[in-house]
Coordinates of C-alpha atoms in Angstrom, one line a residue:
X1368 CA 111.7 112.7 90.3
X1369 CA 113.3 109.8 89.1
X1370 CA 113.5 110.3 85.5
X1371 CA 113.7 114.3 85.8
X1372 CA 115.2 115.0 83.9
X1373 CA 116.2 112.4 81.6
X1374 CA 112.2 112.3 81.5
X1375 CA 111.7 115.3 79.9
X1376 CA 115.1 117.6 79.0
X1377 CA 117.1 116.4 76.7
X1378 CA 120.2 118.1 75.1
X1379 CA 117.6 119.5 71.8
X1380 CA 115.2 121.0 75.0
X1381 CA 111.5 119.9 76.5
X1382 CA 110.8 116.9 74.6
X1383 CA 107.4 117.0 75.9
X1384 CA 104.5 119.2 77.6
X1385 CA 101.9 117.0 78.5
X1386 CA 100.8 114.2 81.2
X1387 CA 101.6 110.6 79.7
X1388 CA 105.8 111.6 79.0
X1389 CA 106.4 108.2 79.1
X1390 CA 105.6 104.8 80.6
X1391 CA 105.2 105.3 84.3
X1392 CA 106.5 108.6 84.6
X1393 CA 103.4 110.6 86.1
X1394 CA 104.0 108.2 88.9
X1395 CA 108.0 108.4 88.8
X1396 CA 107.5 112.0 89.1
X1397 CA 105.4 111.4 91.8
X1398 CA 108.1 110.3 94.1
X1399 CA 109.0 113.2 95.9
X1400 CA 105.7 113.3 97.7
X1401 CA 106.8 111.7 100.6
X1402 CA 110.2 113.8 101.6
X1403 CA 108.2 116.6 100.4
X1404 CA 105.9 116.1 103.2
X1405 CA 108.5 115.0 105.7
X1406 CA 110.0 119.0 104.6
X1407 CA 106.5 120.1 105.6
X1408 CA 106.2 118.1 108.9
X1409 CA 109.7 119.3 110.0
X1410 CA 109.9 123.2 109.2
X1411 CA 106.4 124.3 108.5
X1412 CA 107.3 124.8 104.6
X1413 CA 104.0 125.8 103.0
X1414 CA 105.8 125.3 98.8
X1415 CA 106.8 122.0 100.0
X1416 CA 102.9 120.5 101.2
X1417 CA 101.9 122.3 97.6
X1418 CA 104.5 120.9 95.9
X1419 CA 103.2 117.5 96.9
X1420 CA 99.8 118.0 96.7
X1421 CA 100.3 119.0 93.2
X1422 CA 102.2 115.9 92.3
X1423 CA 99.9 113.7 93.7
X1424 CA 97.1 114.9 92.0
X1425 CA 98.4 115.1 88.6
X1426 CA 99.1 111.6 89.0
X1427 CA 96.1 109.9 90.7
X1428 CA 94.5 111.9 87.7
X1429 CA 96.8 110.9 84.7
X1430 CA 98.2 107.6 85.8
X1431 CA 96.7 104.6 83.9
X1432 CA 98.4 102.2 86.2
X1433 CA 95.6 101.3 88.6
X1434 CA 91.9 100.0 88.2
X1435 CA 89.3 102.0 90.5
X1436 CA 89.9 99.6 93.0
X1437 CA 93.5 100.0 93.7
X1438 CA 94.7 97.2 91.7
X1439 CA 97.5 97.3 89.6
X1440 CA 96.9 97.2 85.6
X1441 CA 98.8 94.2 84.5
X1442 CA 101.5 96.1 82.1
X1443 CA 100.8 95.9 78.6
X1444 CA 102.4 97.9 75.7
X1445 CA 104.1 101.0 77.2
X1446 CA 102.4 100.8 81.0
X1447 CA 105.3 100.7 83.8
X1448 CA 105.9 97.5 85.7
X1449 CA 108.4 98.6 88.1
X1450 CA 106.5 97.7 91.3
X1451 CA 108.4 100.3 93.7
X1452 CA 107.3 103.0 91.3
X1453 CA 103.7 101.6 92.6
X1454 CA 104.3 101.0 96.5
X1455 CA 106.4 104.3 96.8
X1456 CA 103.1 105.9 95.0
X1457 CA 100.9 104.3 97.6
X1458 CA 103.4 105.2 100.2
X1459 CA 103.2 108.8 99.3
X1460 CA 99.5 109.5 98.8
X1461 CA 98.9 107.6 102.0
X1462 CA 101.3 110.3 104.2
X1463 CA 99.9 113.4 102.2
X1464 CA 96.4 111.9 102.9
X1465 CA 97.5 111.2 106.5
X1466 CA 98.8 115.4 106.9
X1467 CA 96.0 116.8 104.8
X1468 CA 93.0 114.7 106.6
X1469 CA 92.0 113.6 102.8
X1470 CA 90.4 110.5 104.0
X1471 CA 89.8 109.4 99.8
X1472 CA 93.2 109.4 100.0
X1473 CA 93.7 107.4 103.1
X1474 CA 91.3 105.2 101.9
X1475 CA 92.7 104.9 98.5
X1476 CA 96.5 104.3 99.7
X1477 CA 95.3 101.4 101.7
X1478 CA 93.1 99.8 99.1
X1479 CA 95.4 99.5 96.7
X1480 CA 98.2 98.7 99.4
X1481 CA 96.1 95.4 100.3
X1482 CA 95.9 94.4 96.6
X1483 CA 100.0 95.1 96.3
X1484 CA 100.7 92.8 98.9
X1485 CA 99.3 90.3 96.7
X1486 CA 102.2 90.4 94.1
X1487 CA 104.4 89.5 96.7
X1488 CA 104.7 87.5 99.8
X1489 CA 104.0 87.2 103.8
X1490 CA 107.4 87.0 104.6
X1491 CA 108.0 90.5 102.5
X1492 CA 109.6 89.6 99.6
X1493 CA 108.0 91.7 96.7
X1494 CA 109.2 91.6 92.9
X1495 CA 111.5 94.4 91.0
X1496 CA 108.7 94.5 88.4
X1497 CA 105.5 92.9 88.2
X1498 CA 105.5 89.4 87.4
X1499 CA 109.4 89.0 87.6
X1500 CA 110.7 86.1 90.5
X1501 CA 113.6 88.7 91.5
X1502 CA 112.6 91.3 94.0
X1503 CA 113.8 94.6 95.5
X1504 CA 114.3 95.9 99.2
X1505 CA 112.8 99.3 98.3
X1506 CA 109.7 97.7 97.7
X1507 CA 109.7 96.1 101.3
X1508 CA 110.5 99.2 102.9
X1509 CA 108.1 101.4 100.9
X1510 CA 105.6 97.9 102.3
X1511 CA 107.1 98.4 105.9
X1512 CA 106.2 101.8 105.8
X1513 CA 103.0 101.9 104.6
X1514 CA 101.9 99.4 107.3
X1515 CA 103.9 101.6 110.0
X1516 CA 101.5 104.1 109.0
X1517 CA 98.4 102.1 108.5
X1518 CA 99.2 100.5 112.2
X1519 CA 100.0 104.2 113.9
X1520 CA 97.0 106.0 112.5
X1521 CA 93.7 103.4 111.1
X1522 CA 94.1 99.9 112.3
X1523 CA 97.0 98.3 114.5
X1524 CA 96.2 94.8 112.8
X1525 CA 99.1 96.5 110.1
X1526 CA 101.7 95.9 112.6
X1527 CA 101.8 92.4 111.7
X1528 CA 102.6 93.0 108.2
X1529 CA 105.6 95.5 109.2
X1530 CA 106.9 92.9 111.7
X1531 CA 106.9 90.1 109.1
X1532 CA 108.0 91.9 106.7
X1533 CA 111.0 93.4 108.7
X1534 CA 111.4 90.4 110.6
X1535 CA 112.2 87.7 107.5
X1536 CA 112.7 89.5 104.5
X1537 CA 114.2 92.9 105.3
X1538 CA 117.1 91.4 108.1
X1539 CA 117.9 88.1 105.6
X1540 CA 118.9 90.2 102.8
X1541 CA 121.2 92.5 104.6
X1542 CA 124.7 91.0 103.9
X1543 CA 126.6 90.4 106.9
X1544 CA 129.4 88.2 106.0
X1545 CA 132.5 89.0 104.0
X1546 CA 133.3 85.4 102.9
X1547 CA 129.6 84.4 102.3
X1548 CA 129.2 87.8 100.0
X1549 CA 133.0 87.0 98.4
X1550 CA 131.4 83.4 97.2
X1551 CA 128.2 84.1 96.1
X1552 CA 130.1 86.6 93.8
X1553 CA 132.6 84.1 92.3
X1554 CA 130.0 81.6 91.8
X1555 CA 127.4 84.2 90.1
X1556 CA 127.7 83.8 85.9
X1557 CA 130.5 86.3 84.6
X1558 CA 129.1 89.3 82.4
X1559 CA 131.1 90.8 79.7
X1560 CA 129.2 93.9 80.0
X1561 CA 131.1 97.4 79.8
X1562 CA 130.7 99.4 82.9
X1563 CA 127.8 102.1 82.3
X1564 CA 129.2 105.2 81.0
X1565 CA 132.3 103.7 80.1
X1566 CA 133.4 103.4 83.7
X1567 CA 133.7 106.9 84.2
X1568 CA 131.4 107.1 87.2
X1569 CA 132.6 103.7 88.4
X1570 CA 135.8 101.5 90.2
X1571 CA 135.9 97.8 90.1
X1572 CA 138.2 97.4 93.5
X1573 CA 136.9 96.8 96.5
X1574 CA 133.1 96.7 95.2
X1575 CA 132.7 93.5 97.1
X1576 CA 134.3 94.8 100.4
X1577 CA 131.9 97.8 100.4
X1578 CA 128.9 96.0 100.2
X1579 CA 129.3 94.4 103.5
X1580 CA 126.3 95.8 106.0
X1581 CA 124.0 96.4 102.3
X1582 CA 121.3 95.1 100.9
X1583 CA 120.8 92.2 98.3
X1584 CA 119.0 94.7 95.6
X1585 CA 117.4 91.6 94.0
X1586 CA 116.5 89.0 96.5
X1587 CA 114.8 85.9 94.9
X1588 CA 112.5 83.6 97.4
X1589 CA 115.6 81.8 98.9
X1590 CA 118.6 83.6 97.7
X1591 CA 120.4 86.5 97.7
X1592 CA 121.2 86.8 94.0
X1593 CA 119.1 85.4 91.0
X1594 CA 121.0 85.3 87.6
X1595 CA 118.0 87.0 86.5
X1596 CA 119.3 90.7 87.6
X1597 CA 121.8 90.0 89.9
X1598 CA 123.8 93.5 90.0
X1599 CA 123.3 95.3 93.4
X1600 CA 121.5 98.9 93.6
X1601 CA 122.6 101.5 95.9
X1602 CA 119.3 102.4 96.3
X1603 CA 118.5 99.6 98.6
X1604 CA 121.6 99.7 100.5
X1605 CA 120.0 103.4 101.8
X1606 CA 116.2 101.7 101.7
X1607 CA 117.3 98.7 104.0
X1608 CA 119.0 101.0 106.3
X1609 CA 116.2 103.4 106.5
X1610 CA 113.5 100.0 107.2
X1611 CA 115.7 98.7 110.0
X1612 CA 115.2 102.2 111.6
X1613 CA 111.8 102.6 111.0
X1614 CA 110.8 99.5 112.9
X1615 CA 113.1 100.1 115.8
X1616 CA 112.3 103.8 116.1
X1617 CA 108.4 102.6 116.1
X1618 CA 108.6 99.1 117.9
X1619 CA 107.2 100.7 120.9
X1620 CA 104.5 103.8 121.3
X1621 CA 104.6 105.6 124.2
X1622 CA 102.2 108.4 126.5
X1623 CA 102.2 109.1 130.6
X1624 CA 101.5 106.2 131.8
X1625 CA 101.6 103.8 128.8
X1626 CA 103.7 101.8 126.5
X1627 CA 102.5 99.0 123.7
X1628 CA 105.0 97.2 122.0
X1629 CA 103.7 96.7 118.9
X1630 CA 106.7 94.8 116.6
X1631 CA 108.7 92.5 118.9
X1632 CA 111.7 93.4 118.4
X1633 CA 114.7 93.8 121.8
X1634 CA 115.0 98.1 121.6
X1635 CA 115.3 100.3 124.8
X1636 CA 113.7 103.5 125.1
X1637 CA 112.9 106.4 128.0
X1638 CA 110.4 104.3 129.3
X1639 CA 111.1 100.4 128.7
X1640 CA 113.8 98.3 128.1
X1641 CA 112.4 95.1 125.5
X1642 CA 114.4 92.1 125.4
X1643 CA 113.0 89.6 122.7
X1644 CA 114.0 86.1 122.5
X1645 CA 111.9 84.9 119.5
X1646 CA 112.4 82.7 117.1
X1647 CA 113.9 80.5 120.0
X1648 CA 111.2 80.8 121.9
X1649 CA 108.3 83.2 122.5
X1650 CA 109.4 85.1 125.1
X1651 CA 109.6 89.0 126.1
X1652 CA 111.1 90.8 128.3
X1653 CA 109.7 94.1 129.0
X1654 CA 111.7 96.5 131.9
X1655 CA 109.5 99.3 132.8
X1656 CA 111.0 102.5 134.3
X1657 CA 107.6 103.9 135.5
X1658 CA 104.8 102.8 137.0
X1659 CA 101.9 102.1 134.4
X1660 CA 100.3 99.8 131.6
X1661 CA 102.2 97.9 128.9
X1662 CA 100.6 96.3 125.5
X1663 CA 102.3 93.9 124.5
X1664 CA 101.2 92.5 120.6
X1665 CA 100.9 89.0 120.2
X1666 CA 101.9 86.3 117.0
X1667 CA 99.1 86.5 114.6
X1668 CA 96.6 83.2 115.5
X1669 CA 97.9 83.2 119.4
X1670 CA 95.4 84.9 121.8
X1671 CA 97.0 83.9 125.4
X1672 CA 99.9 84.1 127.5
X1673 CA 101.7 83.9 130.5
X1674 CA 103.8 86.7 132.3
X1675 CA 106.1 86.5 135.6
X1676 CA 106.5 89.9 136.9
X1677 CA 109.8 90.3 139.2
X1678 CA 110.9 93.1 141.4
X1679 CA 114.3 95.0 140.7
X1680 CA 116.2 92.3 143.1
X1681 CA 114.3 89.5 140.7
X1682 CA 112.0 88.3 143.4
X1683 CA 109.0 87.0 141.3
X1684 CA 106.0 89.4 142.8
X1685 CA 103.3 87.8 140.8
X1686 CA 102.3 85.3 137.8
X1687 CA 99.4 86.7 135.8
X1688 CA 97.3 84.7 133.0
X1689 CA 96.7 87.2 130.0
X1690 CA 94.3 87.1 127.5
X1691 CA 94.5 88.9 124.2
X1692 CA 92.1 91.3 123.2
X1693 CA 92.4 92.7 119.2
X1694 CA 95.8 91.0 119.0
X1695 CA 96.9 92.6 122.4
X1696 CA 97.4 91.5 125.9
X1697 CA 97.7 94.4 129.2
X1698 CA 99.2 94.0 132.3
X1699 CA 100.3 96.6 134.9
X1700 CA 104.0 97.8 136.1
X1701 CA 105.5 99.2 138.8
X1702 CA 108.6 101.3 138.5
X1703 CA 111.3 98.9 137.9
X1704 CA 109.5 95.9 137.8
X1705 CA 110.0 93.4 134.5
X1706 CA 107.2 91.1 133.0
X1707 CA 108.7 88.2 131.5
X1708 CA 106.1 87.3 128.8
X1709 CA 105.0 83.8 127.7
X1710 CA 103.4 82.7 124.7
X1711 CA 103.7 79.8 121.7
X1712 CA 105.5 79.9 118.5
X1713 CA 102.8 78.1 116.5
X1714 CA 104.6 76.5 113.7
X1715 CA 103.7 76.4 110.3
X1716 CA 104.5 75.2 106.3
X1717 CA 103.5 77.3 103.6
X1718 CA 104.1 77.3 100.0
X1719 CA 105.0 79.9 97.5
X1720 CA 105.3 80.9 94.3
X1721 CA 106.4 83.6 92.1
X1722 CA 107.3 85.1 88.3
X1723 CA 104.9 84.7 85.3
X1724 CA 105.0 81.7 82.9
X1725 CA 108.5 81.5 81.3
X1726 CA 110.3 82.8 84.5
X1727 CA 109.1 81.4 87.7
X1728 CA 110.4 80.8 91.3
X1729 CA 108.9 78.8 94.0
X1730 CA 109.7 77.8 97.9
X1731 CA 108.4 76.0 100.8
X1732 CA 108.9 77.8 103.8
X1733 CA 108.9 76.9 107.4
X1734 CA 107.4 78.8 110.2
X1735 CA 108.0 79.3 114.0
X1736 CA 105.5 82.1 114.8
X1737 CA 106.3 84.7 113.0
X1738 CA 109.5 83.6 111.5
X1739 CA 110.4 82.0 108.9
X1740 CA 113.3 79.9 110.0
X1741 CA 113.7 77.9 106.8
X1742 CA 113.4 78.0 103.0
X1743 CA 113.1 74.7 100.3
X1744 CA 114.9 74.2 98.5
X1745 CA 118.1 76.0 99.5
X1746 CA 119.6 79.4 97.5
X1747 CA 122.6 78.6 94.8
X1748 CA 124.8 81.2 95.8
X1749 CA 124.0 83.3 98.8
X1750 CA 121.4 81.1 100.4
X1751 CA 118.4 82.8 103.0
X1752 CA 116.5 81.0 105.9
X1753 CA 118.8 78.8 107.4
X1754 CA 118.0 80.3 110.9
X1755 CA 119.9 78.5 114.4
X1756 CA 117.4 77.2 116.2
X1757 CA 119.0 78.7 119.3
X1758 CA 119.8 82.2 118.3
X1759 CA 120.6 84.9 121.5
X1760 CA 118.5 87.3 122.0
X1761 CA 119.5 90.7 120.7
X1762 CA 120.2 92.9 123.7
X1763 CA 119.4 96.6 122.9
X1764 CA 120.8 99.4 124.0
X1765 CA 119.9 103.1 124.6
X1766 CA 119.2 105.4 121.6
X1767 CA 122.2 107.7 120.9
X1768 CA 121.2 110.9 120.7
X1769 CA 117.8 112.3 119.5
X1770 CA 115.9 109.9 117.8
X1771 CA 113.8 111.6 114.7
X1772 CA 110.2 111.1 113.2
X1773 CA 111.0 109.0 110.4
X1774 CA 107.7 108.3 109.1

């Protein structure tokens, strides 16, 4: 776990034998649940689906962190605030429930998933601890996970959440740009702080360099960085990365006969080749390499739209007018044929907020479907939101090698 075992061994021996260690740490020591059960899933382990059972329930017994609803216990005295201690918890009891077919656990994982999403915001940015106006990208990811799973196996309506989430928070805070990165560090506030452990696990050259393709570990609202906590945590360098392959490897679901794209996103698989245009316009492309139905979800709020179906030459065979049904519109492919899908990019201003009194951070963001193109006001240092208007579409390309069961 995550504080074994600082948690319990110290240099004089076991500090402690019994549940309540410290604040938190039933659930801290909670997190291997979910690789546990990936260990399961892959060889057959028996220990492994014990182990997690067994760490699950001494925590959903001993943790004093939730109400019987799910909620989160607003942190007082020595209760835990550190929100990814929470989701990952969720995250965790939702896959063991998922393997096990312990529907109170199922059930559980997604009430108190609903009332997490509340702490943060539609667009996936979630705090670092509860009531704080910095955030963290494990928190998405454990969030874009747990509505993978809620959309694959109780109700598809999660896919939004993991598209949204991925789609604005999640790809924003991945730094991309050298010079961008290289300013937003020289105009962050200098800290006379030693290095931790007197720099003896540590460098200081080429930190900035390395960090290029990462994650901002503490997005605010409309920045990169917050002055708040704005050091930068491996941890969600290897979160972000896993996300981004989470939603590619399950943008599209496939059987004989059948594919549904569920996030939007431009990925190629056996079966189809999805181009997505969006946020310049809403417009898909699906290729389909066999004959057979495609599901194509729609924005949240739209319920129609429009597809051109062309022949491998790119002779239009057909117009169709689709209506959605649950968030979903159907048409039907021929080998080699390619729908080109149609549909509005309803746009949209919302306003947020964040922190607790003393510390808070706010935003107006602008919509284009499912987007969120732009932020008020604008970040001081490594600014988000300030989408092109008229970005290319992503082209994908073919899987290399083996993709894996992430989830």
């Amino acid at each position: 776990g995550l504080f074994f075992p600082e948690g319990y061994c110290r240099e004089g021996g076991w500090r402690c034998r019994q549940p309540g260690l410290g604040p938190g740490i039933d659930e801290y020591n909670a997190a291997p649940i979910v690789p546990a059960v990936r260990l399961y899933e892959a060889t057959g382990y028996e220990p492994a689906l014990r182990l997690a059972s067994g760490l699950a329930e001494f925590a959903l017994y001993h943790t004093s962190g939730y109400l019987p609803d799910g909620r989160f216990r607003w942190p007082a005295g020595e209760l835990e605030a550190h929100f990814h201690t929470r989701s990952n918890f969720i995250l965790g009891v939702l896959k063991l429930g998922l393997v096990l077919d312990r529907r109170e656990y199922v059930s559980w994982a997604r009430q108190s998933y609903e009332h997490a999403k509340t702490w943060g915001t539609e667009f996936g940015w979630f705090p670092e601890g509860l009531g704080q106006r910095h955030g963290e990208i494990c928190c998405t990811t454990d969030m874009i996970e747990i509505a993978l799973l809620l959309g694959r196996h109780v109700d598809r309506r999660y896919y939004a959440d993991a598209e949204r989430f991925g789609r604005n928070h999640l790809l924003e805070s991945q730094l991309l740009s050298l010079e961008r990165l290289r300013a937003a560090v020289g105009a962050l506030p200098p800290s006379d702080e030693p290095p931790p452990w007197q720099g003896r696990y540590s460098r200081s050259e080429g930190v900035v360099e390395s960090q290029v393709g990462g994650f901002a570990s503490r997005p605010t609202l409309n920045d990169a960085f917050h002055p708040d906590a704005a050091a930068l945590m491996q941890c969600c360098n290897a979160a972000g990365v896993r996300a981004l392959y989470d939603l590619w490897r399950h943008a599209v679901e496939e059987a004989p006969g059948r594919a549904i794209v569920h996030p939007r996103f431009s990925v190629e698989t056996p079966g189809v080749r999805v181009l997505s245009y969006e946020p310049s316009e809403g417009r898909l492309d699906v290729l389909s390499r066999g004959a057979g139905e495609v599901e194509i979800r729609l924005p949240q709020g739209v319920g129609e739209a429009v597809a051109l179906v062309r022949d491998e030459r790119g002779h239009l065979v057909r117009g169709q007018a689709l209506t959605g049904e649950a968030g979903y519109v159907r048409l039907q492919l021929e080998a080699g044929q390619t729908a080109e899908v149609r549909y509005p990019l309803p746009a949209r201003t919302a306003h947020y907020e964040v922190g607790a009194e003393g510390g808070r951070a706010w935003c107006v963001g602008h919509w284009r479907g499912e987007t969120l193109v732009r932020v008020e006001p604008e970040g001081s240092f490594h600014p988000l939101y300030g989408r092109a208007s008229d970005l290319e579409p992503a082209q994908p390309t073919p899987a290399w090698g083996k993709p894996i069961e992430s989830l």
